Every structure is written in C-alpha cells, then in structure tokens.
Amino acid sequence: MGAKRLILDLDLGIDDAMALAYALASPEAELIGVTTVFGNVPRAQSVANCLAVLDLLGHPEVPVVEGADRALAATEPYTTMVDVHGTNGMGGVELPASRREPVRAAEPGGNAAVDFLLEAAKRYGEDLIFVPTGPLTNLALALERDADAVRRIGRIVLMGGALTQPGNVTPGAEANIANDPEAADAVFRSGVPVMMVGLDVTHQVQLAQTELDRWRALGTPAADAYAQIVGYYIDFYVRRSPYLRGCALHDPLAVAVALDPSLVETFATNLKVDLEGPFRGRTIGDPERLADERKTAEVALKVDVDRFETIFKERMLQALSAK
C-alpha cells in the first residue's frame, strides 16, 4: 500500500483554517491540494483565504484549486457572508495577500476542482483521502461527470449534517448541507461510501480560550494570527452557546477522523437529504433503503474527546511553530 494522499475541499472560514493547519502537521498523509467551494464565504474569498493561510503556515507548494461558486440549483454565485466567521471568513483579521494564483478551469464554465479530484482519484485510487468541509457541490459534480473514478477514492469523510442533534441554521439543517441540499442528497444517494462527521460529534470537541495563550507564546506570525482569528470564533461561541467550553472544532475533527477513523464510533445507514418543506436540508435515514443490506454511509455518533483534543493541541502547536 502506498503513502496516503489527502485533498481538502474548503469554504475557508475559521475552523477550516484550523483543519488545514492540522492536516499539514499530520504525518499520516501528504496534502496534495486544496480545492475550494463557496459556503462560509464566497468562492473568491475562500480561494484568497486558502492561499494566504498556506503561505502563512509555510506551505506555498500546496496548490489551491477553484471549485464551485454556487449550489447545484442556484443560478447566481453565492454572495451571503455568515457572521460566524467574520466579514472575510478570518474573523476580520487581514492576512498578507498571497502572490500565488489558484488553479483555474481551462474552459469557461469549467470546474478545476472537479478536474483535480478526478485526476487524483484515477492516479492514487484507494490511497486517496478526500475531506469536504463545506457544501458537497464539487463532490456531486465529480460524481455526475465520472462516478467510477470517484468510487476509486479510498476514503471520503465529510463535515456536515446531523442525525441525533438539531441543525445549526434551522431546527433540521446543518449549515454545509443547507448551502446545497441537492448536492448532499446526490452524494448520499450515489452509492459511494462516505463517513459523515456532523454536529452529533463536532459539538463535543472544543477549544478553550486558554489554549490561545500557548499559541501566542510561540511568538511566530502564524501563531499570532491564528490566536486573533480563533479568538473571534471563540467569542462568537461564548455569546451564542455559553454552555460550551469554547468553540466547536467541526472541520478539524473531520480531518482527524479521515486520517484515523478509530477516533469515532459510527452508525451504518443509508442517508438522504430533505429537499422540500420546513425540514429542507435535514440529513435523515432514507426509508426506501432502510432494509437494504448494503449501507453506504457511516454516521459518527461517539468520539474519543480526550484523545482527539490532545492530538489537536499538539498538532496545532507544531503547525504554528514554523518561523
């Protein structure tokens, strides 16, 4: 078996930035590229954030690839900003703009992220890990173009959805799924095996304000910037959910589970997404496939909180230590 390769699909906001740092500090897999999508911010901002964060962390060799700028059913690009991540997705912290350019589609109307993912799937097969932490638009488009290639991917772990918890944008819908329910439904119905790391577990793993003092003590530009950025995120959680110990670590947990599935216990089922009515965007078991022997989704329901949080803190210190 060859070395594992990793692609992150990011709508780069604050927890995405932590997930990216975690991945870069992980010896289990080589990050071969970052594909981008709308979500926490519009696509153009996500691209700019990915480039800037990779430069900040000392990894300009990692390509950033433009993906979808709107949901499958949308006719216009996504423009709404979510205040959870600040106006620029970085808690209002302005990072130095990268001098690099992203990889763009060769043809007008193309999707470079889909091209990149399908080429990697064909090249690396079961040694490829794909982690989408925003809307599943790029993955749905890849399935539409070449489902056989997508089926070669060794592991697909998504951050999104909820099965035993309420949503975080509506009582039924989690934000990533709500931003493109049609894409998520297409992925869940495709028969391609996926693991869903949703609010059921991501609200259990948290980062407290005190950890930021350890980052600042490193004295590096990356540590100082991350302390400011994540401080904004923690302040949001303290105001909205004061019963938590800090901010939830949604996207970092998805990356960690993709690299080490033993961090969670899962429930096997066949999922669908509600597309109409007041529960639009809800992830739920598909009654039409309830009795199917083959289950194509694993939903994380339990997480080893202490082990993950310990590893997370260690890898963040490592990632932020680079001068």
mmCIF file of C-alpha atoms in Angstrom:
data_model
loop_
_atom_site.group_PDB
_atom_site.id
_atom_site.type_symbol
_atom_site.label_atom_id
_atom_site.label_comp_id
_atom_site.label_asym_id
_atom_site.label_seq_id
_atom_site.Cartn_x
_atom_site.Cartn_y
_atom_site.Cartn_z
ATOM 1 C CA MET A 1 0.000 0.000 0.000
ATOM 2 C CA GLY A 2 1.381 3.426 -0.970
ATOM 3 C CA ALA A 3 1.520 6.598 1.062
ATOM 4 C CA LYS A 4 -1.832 8.244 1.648
ATOM 5 C CA ARG A 5 -2.616 11.419 -0.262
ATOM 6 C CA LEU A 6 -5.077 13.971 1.071
ATOM 7 C CA ILE A 7 -7.264 16.581 -0.615
ATOM 8 C CA LEU A 8 -9.194 19.095 1.493
ATOM 9 C CA ASP A 9 -12.256 20.774 -0.036
ATOM 10 C CA LEU A 10 -12.662 24.042 1.890
ATOM 11 C CA ASP A 11 -15.030 27.009 2.126
ATOM 12 C CA LEU A 12 -12.256 28.560 4.138
ATOM 13 C CA GLY A 13 -13.521 30.050 7.359
ATOM 14 C CA ILE A 14 -12.018 29.825 10.822
ATOM 15 C CA ASP A 15 -12.454 26.139 11.607
ATOM 16 C CA ASP A 16 -11.331 25.312 8.052
ATOM 17 C CA ALA A 17 -8.125 27.242 8.789
ATOM 18 C CA MET A 18 -7.548 25.066 11.854
ATOM 19 C CA ALA A 19 -8.319 21.934 9.824
ATOM 20 C CA LEU A 20 -5.753 22.996 7.238
ATOM 21 C CA ALA A 21 -3.085 23.522 9.915
ATOM 22 C CA TYR A 22 -3.936 20.137 11.454
ATOM 23 C CA ALA A 23 -3.577 18.391 8.098
ATOM 24 C CA LEU A 24 -0.201 19.980 7.405
ATOM 25 C CA ALA A 25 1.101 18.807 10.789
ATOM 26 C CA SER A 26 -0.138 15.227 10.289
ATOM 27 C CA PRO A 27 2.383 12.572 9.244
ATOM 28 C CA GLU A 28 -0.308 10.085 8.179
ATOM 29 C CA ALA A 29 -0.889 11.647 4.769
ATOM 30 C CA GLU A 30 0.548 14.144 2.308
ATOM 31 C CA LEU A 31 -1.688 17.119 1.499
ATOM 32 C CA ILE A 32 -1.532 17.230 -2.296
ATOM 33 C CA GLY A 33 -4.033 20.023 -2.865
ATOM 34 C CA VAL A 34 -6.814 22.204 -1.549
ATOM 35 C CA THR A 35 -9.966 22.556 -3.608
ATOM 36 C CA THR A 36 -12.301 25.439 -2.890
ATOM 37 C CA VAL A 37 -16.018 25.996 -2.693
ATOM 38 C CA PHE A 38 -18.459 28.667 -1.582
ATOM 39 C CA GLY A 39 -20.016 28.424 1.886
ATOM 40 C CA ASN A 40 -18.648 30.255 4.892
ATOM 41 C CA VAL A 41 -17.608 32.863 2.335
ATOM 42 C CA PRO A 42 -17.998 33.234 -1.443
ATOM 43 C CA ARG A 43 -15.605 31.207 -3.571
ATOM 44 C CA ALA A 44 -13.274 34.093 -4.386
ATOM 45 C CA GLN A 45 -12.782 34.815 -0.675
ATOM 46 C CA SER A 46 -12.266 31.118 0.044
ATOM 47 C CA VAL A 47 -9.556 30.988 -2.632
ATOM 48 C CA ALA A 48 -7.832 34.079 -1.258
ATOM 49 C CA ASN A 49 -8.006 32.736 2.298
ATOM 50 C CA CYS A 50 -6.602 29.327 1.325
ATOM 51 C CA LEU A 51 -3.651 30.882 -0.480
ATOM 52 C CA ALA A 52 -2.939 33.315 2.360
ATOM 53 C CA VAL A 53 -3.178 30.676 5.090
ATOM 54 C CA LEU A 54 -0.934 28.219 3.242
ATOM 55 C CA ASP A 55 1.658 30.970 2.792
ATOM 56 C CA LEU A 56 1.364 31.914 6.467
ATOM 57 C CA LEU A 57 1.950 28.291 7.501
ATOM 58 C CA GLY A 58 4.969 27.976 5.222
ATOM 59 C CA HIS A 59 3.463 25.671 2.603
ATOM 60 C CA PRO A 60 3.275 27.565 -0.698
ATOM 61 C CA GLU A 61 3.918 24.281 -2.539
ATOM 62 C CA VAL A 62 0.326 23.124 -1.948
ATOM 63 C CA PRO A 63 -1.884 24.079 -4.918
ATOM 64 C CA VAL A 64 -5.217 25.818 -4.391
ATOM 65 C CA VAL A 65 -7.832 24.871 -6.971
ATOM 66 C CA GLU A 66 -11.006 26.797 -7.802
ATOM 67 C CA GLY A 67 -14.258 24.884 -7.415
ATOM 68 C CA ALA A 68 -17.967 25.643 -7.398
ATOM 69 C CA ASP A 69 -19.159 29.197 -6.768
ATOM 70 C CA ARG A 70 -22.845 28.318 -6.306
ATOM 71 C CA ALA A 71 -25.180 25.491 -5.339
ATOM 72 C CA LEU A 72 -26.372 22.990 -7.932
ATOM 73 C CA ALA A 73 -29.849 24.527 -8.087
ATOM 74 C CA ALA A 74 -28.650 28.158 -7.948
ATOM 75 C CA THR A 75 -28.442 30.410 -10.991
ATOM 76 C CA GLU A 76 -26.231 33.070 -9.385
ATOM 77 C CA PRO A 77 -22.940 32.834 -7.446
ATOM 78 C CA TYR A 78 -23.172 32.637 -3.675
ATOM 79 C CA THR A 79 -22.721 36.061 -2.052
ATOM 80 C CA THR A 80 -24.026 35.830 1.526
ATOM 81 C CA MET A 81 -21.458 36.159 4.314
ATOM 82 C CA VAL A 82 -22.025 34.295 7.568
ATOM 83 C CA ASP A 83 -21.147 36.364 10.658
ATOM 84 C CA VAL A 84 -19.869 33.273 12.481
ATOM 85 C CA HIS A 85 -16.549 33.701 10.655
ATOM 86 C CA GLY A 86 -16.435 37.484 10.266
ATOM 87 C CA THR A 87 -16.784 39.501 7.088
ATOM 88 C CA ASN A 88 -13.743 37.916 5.441
ATOM 89 C CA GLY A 89 -14.015 34.430 6.928
ATOM 90 C CA MET A 90 -10.971 35.127 9.108
ATOM 91 C CA GLY A 91 -12.691 36.942 11.959
ATOM 92 C CA GLY A 92 -11.847 40.273 10.347
ATOM 93 C CA VAL A 93 -8.096 39.605 10.624
ATOM 94 C CA GLU A 94 -6.342 40.709 7.430
ATOM 95 C CA LEU A 95 -3.628 38.298 6.329
ATOM 96 C CA PRO A 96 -0.997 39.300 3.751
ATOM 97 C CA ALA A 97 -2.377 38.567 0.300
ATOM 98 C CA SER A 98 -0.633 35.747 -1.497
ATOM 99 C CA ARG A 99 1.287 36.410 -4.682
ATOM 100 C CA ARG A 100 0.299 32.982 -5.942
ATOM 101 C CA GLU A 101 -2.575 32.280 -8.281
ATOM 102 C CA PRO A 102 -5.052 29.419 -7.899
ATOM 103 C CA VAL A 103 -5.504 26.661 -10.429
ATOM 104 C CA ARG A 104 -8.436 27.675 -12.617
ATOM 105 C CA ALA A 105 -10.505 25.779 -15.166
ATOM 106 C CA ALA A 106 -9.087 25.845 -18.676
ATOM 107 C CA GLU A 107 -12.521 26.290 -20.221
ATOM 108 C CA PRO A 108 -15.173 28.902 -19.368
ATOM 109 C CA GLY A 109 -17.771 27.371 -17.075
ATOM 110 C CA GLY A 110 -15.449 24.533 -16.114
ATOM 111 C CA ASN A 111 -14.614 23.364 -12.612
ATOM 112 C CA ALA A 112 -10.919 22.922 -11.898
ATOM 113 C CA ALA A 113 -11.607 21.312 -8.510
ATOM 114 C CA VAL A 114 -13.590 18.516 -10.151
ATOM 115 C CA ASP A 115 -10.799 18.012 -12.710
ATOM 116 C CA PHE A 116 -8.206 17.873 -9.923
ATOM 117 C CA LEU A 117 -10.213 15.425 -7.799
ATOM 118 C CA LEU A 118 -10.962 13.043 -10.664
ATOM 119 C CA GLU A 119 -7.345 13.033 -11.843
ATOM 120 C CA ALA A 120 -6.155 12.300 -8.291
ATOM 121 C CA ALA A 121 -8.763 9.535 -7.905
ATOM 122 C CA LYS A 122 -7.521 7.832 -11.048
ATOM 123 C CA ARG A 123 -3.879 8.231 -10.051
ATOM 124 C CA TYR A 124 -3.999 7.289 -6.364
ATOM 125 C CA GLY A 125 -7.176 5.201 -6.036
ATOM 126 C CA GLU A 126 -7.588 3.712 -2.564
ATOM 127 C CA ASP A 127 -4.594 5.707 -1.320
ATOM 128 C CA LEU A 128 -6.525 8.962 -1.743
ATOM 129 C CA ILE A 129 -8.461 10.573 1.120
ATOM 130 C CA PHE A 130 -10.959 13.340 0.311
ATOM 131 C CA VAL A 131 -12.347 15.603 3.028
ATOM 132 C CA PRO A 132 -15.024 18.145 2.064
ATOM 133 C CA THR A 133 -15.751 20.568 4.920
ATOM 134 C CA GLY A 134 -18.221 22.818 3.106
ATOM 135 C CA PRO A 135 -21.124 22.243 0.717
ATOM 136 C CA LEU A 136 -20.766 18.997 -1.240
ATOM 137 C CA THR A 137 -21.137 20.699 -4.628
ATOM 138 C CA ASN A 138 -17.725 19.755 -6.022
ATOM 139 C CA LEU A 139 -18.170 16.119 -4.998
ATOM 140 C CA ALA A 140 -21.653 15.942 -6.520
ATOM 141 C CA LEU A 141 -20.343 17.414 -9.784
ATOM 142 C CA ALA A 142 -17.474 14.911 -9.808
ATOM 143 C CA LEU A 143 -19.958 12.059 -9.354
ATOM 144 C CA GLU A 144 -22.062 13.418 -12.197
ATOM 145 C CA ARG A 145 -19.053 13.535 -14.503
ATOM 146 C CA ASP A 146 -17.278 10.267 -13.585
ATOM 147 C CA ALA A 147 -18.808 8.207 -10.797
ATOM 148 C CA ASP A 148 -16.464 5.280 -11.476
ATOM 149 C CA ALA A 149 -13.434 7.454 -10.745
ATOM 150 C CA VAL A 150 -14.979 8.739 -7.509
ATOM 151 C CA ARG A 151 -15.617 5.152 -6.398
ATOM 152 C CA ARG A 152 -11.866 4.523 -6.530
ATOM 153 C CA ILE A 153 -11.230 7.012 -3.707
ATOM 154 C CA GLY A 154 -10.147 5.158 -0.598
ATOM 155 C CA ARG A 155 -11.964 7.301 1.957
ATOM 156 C CA ILE A 156 -14.424 10.212 1.796
ATOM 157 C CA VAL A 157 -15.116 11.904 5.122
ATOM 158 C CA LEU A 158 -17.371 14.948 5.133
ATOM 159 C CA MET A 159 -18.055 17.537 7.787
ATOM 160 C CA GLY A 160 -21.748 18.287 7.749
ATOM 161 C CA GLY A 161 -25.187 17.197 8.754
ATOM 162 C CA ALA A 162 -26.687 15.966 11.993
ATOM 163 C CA LEU A 163 -28.613 12.821 12.840
ATOM 164 C CA THR A 164 -29.260 12.994 16.597
ATOM 165 C CA GLN A 165 -28.964 16.773 17.077
ATOM 166 C CA PRO A 166 -30.836 19.817 15.769
ATOM 167 C CA GLY A 167 -29.336 21.743 12.900
ATOM 168 C CA ASN A 168 -27.392 24.941 13.426
ATOM 169 C CA VAL A 169 -29.087 27.094 10.784
ATOM 170 C CA THR A 170 -32.615 25.669 11.096
ATOM 171 C CA PRO A 171 -34.026 23.108 13.529
ATOM 172 C CA GLY A 172 -33.390 20.438 10.901
ATOM 173 C CA ALA A 173 -30.433 21.621 8.823
ATOM 174 C CA GLU A 174 -26.696 21.987 9.398
ATOM 175 C CA ALA A 175 -25.013 24.834 7.506
ATOM 176 C CA ASN A 176 -22.900 22.902 4.987
ATOM 177 C CA ILE A 177 -25.832 20.721 3.921
ATOM 178 C CA ALA A 178 -28.219 23.679 3.922
ATOM 179 C CA ASN A 179 -25.972 25.568 1.497
ATOM 180 C CA ASP A 180 -26.519 22.887 -1.159
ATOM 181 C CA PRO A 181 -29.098 20.247 -0.160
ATOM 182 C CA GLU A 182 -29.364 18.905 -3.711
ATOM 183 C CA ALA A 183 -25.622 18.196 -3.842
ATOM 184 C CA ALA A 184 -25.630 16.409 -0.487
ATOM 185 C CA ASP A 185 -28.659 14.333 -1.459
ATOM 186 C CA ALA A 186 -26.985 13.334 -4.717
ATOM 187 C CA VAL A 187 -23.866 12.233 -2.837
ATOM 188 C CA PHE A 188 -25.812 10.226 -0.258
ATOM 189 C CA ARG A 189 -27.918 8.505 -2.928
ATOM 190 C CA SER A 190 -24.957 7.779 -5.233
ATOM 191 C CA GLY A 191 -23.929 4.559 -3.512
ATOM 192 C CA VAL A 192 -20.395 5.871 -2.930
ATOM 193 C CA PRO A 193 -19.333 5.083 0.672
ATOM 194 C CA VAL A 194 -18.981 8.184 2.842
ATOM 195 C CA MET A 195 -18.495 8.945 6.512
ATOM 196 C CA MET A 196 -20.494 11.846 7.952
ATOM 197 C CA VAL A 197 -18.824 13.744 10.790
ATOM 198 C CA GLY A 198 -21.639 16.044 11.839
ATOM 199 C CA LEU A 199 -22.888 18.054 14.775
ATOM 200 C CA ASP A 200 -23.500 14.804 16.681
ATOM 201 C CA VAL A 201 -19.762 14.696 17.426
ATOM 202 C CA THR A 202 -18.281 18.059 16.421
ATOM 203 C CA HIS A 203 -20.106 19.877 19.230
ATOM 204 C CA GLN A 204 -18.453 17.514 21.705
ATOM 205 C CA VAL A 205 -14.886 18.593 20.851
ATOM 206 C CA GLN A 206 -13.978 22.139 21.788
ATOM 207 C CA LEU A 207 -11.130 24.607 22.130
ATOM 208 C CA ALA A 208 -10.941 26.929 25.143
ATOM 209 C CA GLN A 209 -9.640 30.492 25.161
ATOM 210 C CA THR A 210 -6.728 29.474 27.420
ATOM 211 C CA GLU A 211 -5.174 27.387 24.635
ATOM 212 C CA LEU A 212 -4.638 30.553 22.615
ATOM 213 C CA ASP A 213 -2.124 31.737 25.223
ATOM 214 C CA ARG A 214 0.048 28.728 24.325
ATOM 215 C CA TRP A 215 -0.130 29.762 20.687
ATOM 216 C CA ARG A 216 0.860 33.368 21.428
ATOM 217 C CA ALA A 217 3.804 32.132 23.464
ATOM 218 C CA LEU A 218 5.268 30.609 20.290
ATOM 219 C CA GLY A 219 5.933 34.122 19.014
ATOM 220 C CA THR A 220 5.553 33.280 15.312
ATOM 221 C CA PRO A 221 3.484 35.250 12.779
ATOM 222 C CA ALA A 222 1.296 32.199 12.219
ATOM 223 C CA ALA A 223 0.649 31.709 15.940
ATOM 224 C CA ASP A 224 -0.159 35.377 16.479
ATOM 225 C CA ALA A 225 -2.553 35.468 13.516
ATOM 226 C CA TYR A 226 -4.302 32.227 14.480
ATOM 227 C CA ALA A 227 -4.745 33.430 18.071
ATOM 228 C CA GLN A 228 -6.555 36.520 16.773
ATOM 229 C CA ILE A 229 -8.617 34.618 14.221
ATOM 230 C CA VAL A 230 -9.691 31.801 16.537
ATOM 231 C CA GLY A 231 -10.243 34.260 19.373
ATOM 232 C CA TYR A 232 -13.007 35.818 17.275
ATOM 233 C CA TYR A 233 -14.541 32.373 16.772
ATOM 234 C CA ILE A 234 -14.428 31.524 20.471
ATOM 235 C CA ASP A 235 -16.047 34.854 21.352
ATOM 236 C CA PHE A 236 -18.899 34.039 18.978
ATOM 237 C CA TYR A 237 -19.455 30.673 20.675
ATOM 238 C CA VAL A 238 -19.293 32.192 24.159
ATOM 239 C CA ARG A 239 -22.082 34.600 23.196
ATOM 240 C CA ARG A 240 -24.220 32.049 21.367
ATOM 241 C CA SER A 241 -23.588 28.850 23.348
ATOM 242 C CA PRO A 242 -22.184 29.748 26.774
ATOM 243 C CA TYR A 243 -22.688 26.168 27.972
ATOM 244 C CA LEU A 244 -19.766 25.058 25.767
ATOM 245 C CA ARG A 245 -16.137 25.146 26.942
ATOM 246 C CA GLY A 246 -15.117 27.192 23.903
ATOM 247 C CA CYS A 247 -15.545 26.899 20.143
ATOM 248 C CA ALA A 248 -16.556 23.662 18.438
ATOM 249 C CA LEU A 249 -13.876 22.012 16.303
ATOM 250 C CA HIS A 250 -16.049 20.964 13.374
ATOM 251 C CA ASP A 251 -13.650 20.777 10.438
ATOM 252 C CA PRO A 252 -10.516 19.732 12.362
ATOM 253 C CA LEU A 253 -12.387 16.704 13.692
ATOM 254 C CA ALA A 254 -13.393 15.657 10.180
ATOM 255 C CA VAL A 255 -9.753 15.782 9.052
ATOM 256 C CA ALA A 256 -8.628 13.879 12.141
ATOM 257 C CA VAL A 257 -11.232 11.151 11.589
ATOM 258 C CA ALA A 258 -10.298 10.866 7.921
ATOM 259 C CA LEU A 259 -6.719 10.164 8.999
ATOM 260 C CA ASP A 260 -7.678 7.990 11.998
ATOM 261 C CA PRO A 261 -11.230 6.573 11.888
ATOM 262 C CA SER A 262 -10.721 4.930 15.294
ATOM 263 C CA LEU A 263 -11.376 8.322 16.894
ATOM 264 C CA VAL A 264 -15.122 7.776 16.425
ATOM 265 C CA GLU A 265 -17.794 5.110 16.638
ATOM 266 C CA THR A 266 -20.274 5.106 13.790
ATOM 267 C CA PHE A 267 -23.783 4.039 12.867
ATOM 268 C CA ALA A 268 -24.196 2.499 9.420
ATOM 269 C CA THR A 269 -27.239 3.602 7.436
ATOM 270 C CA ASN A 270 -28.417 4.928 4.091
ATOM 271 C CA LEU A 271 -28.928 8.673 4.148
ATOM 272 C CA LYS A 272 -30.935 11.176 2.174
ATOM 273 C CA VAL A 273 -31.489 14.922 2.458
ATOM 274 C CA ASP A 274 -34.929 16.514 2.665
ATOM 275 C CA LEU A 275 -35.296 18.886 -0.281
ATOM 276 C CA GLU A 276 -38.707 20.423 0.344
ATOM 277 C CA GLY A 277 -40.738 21.926 3.165
ATOM 278 C CA PRO A 278 -39.694 23.174 6.597
ATOM 279 C CA PHE A 279 -37.061 20.445 7.002
ATOM 280 C CA ARG A 280 -35.196 21.265 3.784
ATOM 281 C CA GLY A 281 -31.534 20.450 4.369
ATOM 282 C CA ARG A 282 -32.114 17.796 7.041
ATOM 283 C CA THR A 283 -29.911 14.671 6.891
ATOM 284 C CA ILE A 284 -32.030 11.639 7.733
ATOM 285 C CA GLY A 285 -32.253 7.914 7.057
ATOM 286 C CA ASP A 286 -33.753 7.014 3.684
ATOM 287 C CA PRO A 287 -36.889 4.910 4.332
ATOM 288 C CA GLU A 288 -36.768 3.480 0.797
ATOM 289 C CA ARG A 289 -33.339 1.941 1.519
ATOM 290 C CA LEU A 290 -33.879 1.151 5.180
ATOM 291 C CA ALA A 291 -33.900 -2.601 4.600
ATOM 292 C CA ASP A 292 -31.019 -2.640 2.109
ATOM 293 C CA GLU A 293 -28.268 -4.893 3.373
ATOM 294 C CA ARG A 294 -25.596 -2.595 1.983
ATOM 295 C CA LYS A 295 -25.211 0.661 3.907
ATOM 296 C CA THR A 296 -23.335 3.431 2.135
ATOM 297 C CA ALA A 297 -23.000 5.942 4.978
ATOM 298 C CA GLU A 298 -21.328 5.772 8.344
ATOM 299 C CA VAL A 299 -22.501 8.471 10.741
ATOM 300 C CA ALA A 300 -20.149 9.346 13.598
ATOM 301 C CA LEU A 301 -22.107 9.323 16.862
ATOM 302 C CA LYS A 302 -19.400 8.914 19.525
ATOM 303 C CA VAL A 303 -15.957 10.494 19.673
ATOM 304 C CA ASP A 304 -12.898 9.964 21.859
ATOM 305 C CA VAL A 305 -12.885 13.553 23.072
ATOM 306 C CA ASP A 306 -9.756 13.450 25.209
ATOM 307 C CA ARG A 307 -7.626 11.699 22.588
ATOM 308 C CA PHE A 308 -8.697 13.979 19.772
ATOM 309 C CA GLU A 309 -8.294 17.196 21.754
ATOM 310 C CA THR A 310 -4.822 16.127 22.898
ATOM 311 C CA ILE A 311 -3.698 15.341 19.348
ATOM 312 C CA PHE A 312 -5.307 18.521 18.034
ATOM 313 C CA LYS A 313 -3.470 20.735 20.521
ATOM 314 C CA GLU A 314 -0.143 19.050 19.774
ATOM 315 C CA ARG A 315 -0.500 19.384 16.014
ATOM 316 C CA MET A 316 -1.657 22.986 16.163
ATOM 317 C CA LEU A 317 1.430 23.895 18.213
ATOM 318 C CA GLN A 318 3.568 22.106 15.639
ATOM 319 C CA ALA A 319 1.896 23.805 12.680
ATOM 320 C CA LEU A 320 2.099 27.274 14.250
ATOM 321 C CA SER A 321 5.735 26.928 15.329
ATOM 322 C CA ALA A 322 7.174 27.407 11.843
ATOM 323 C CA LYS A 323 9.047 30.706 11.547
#
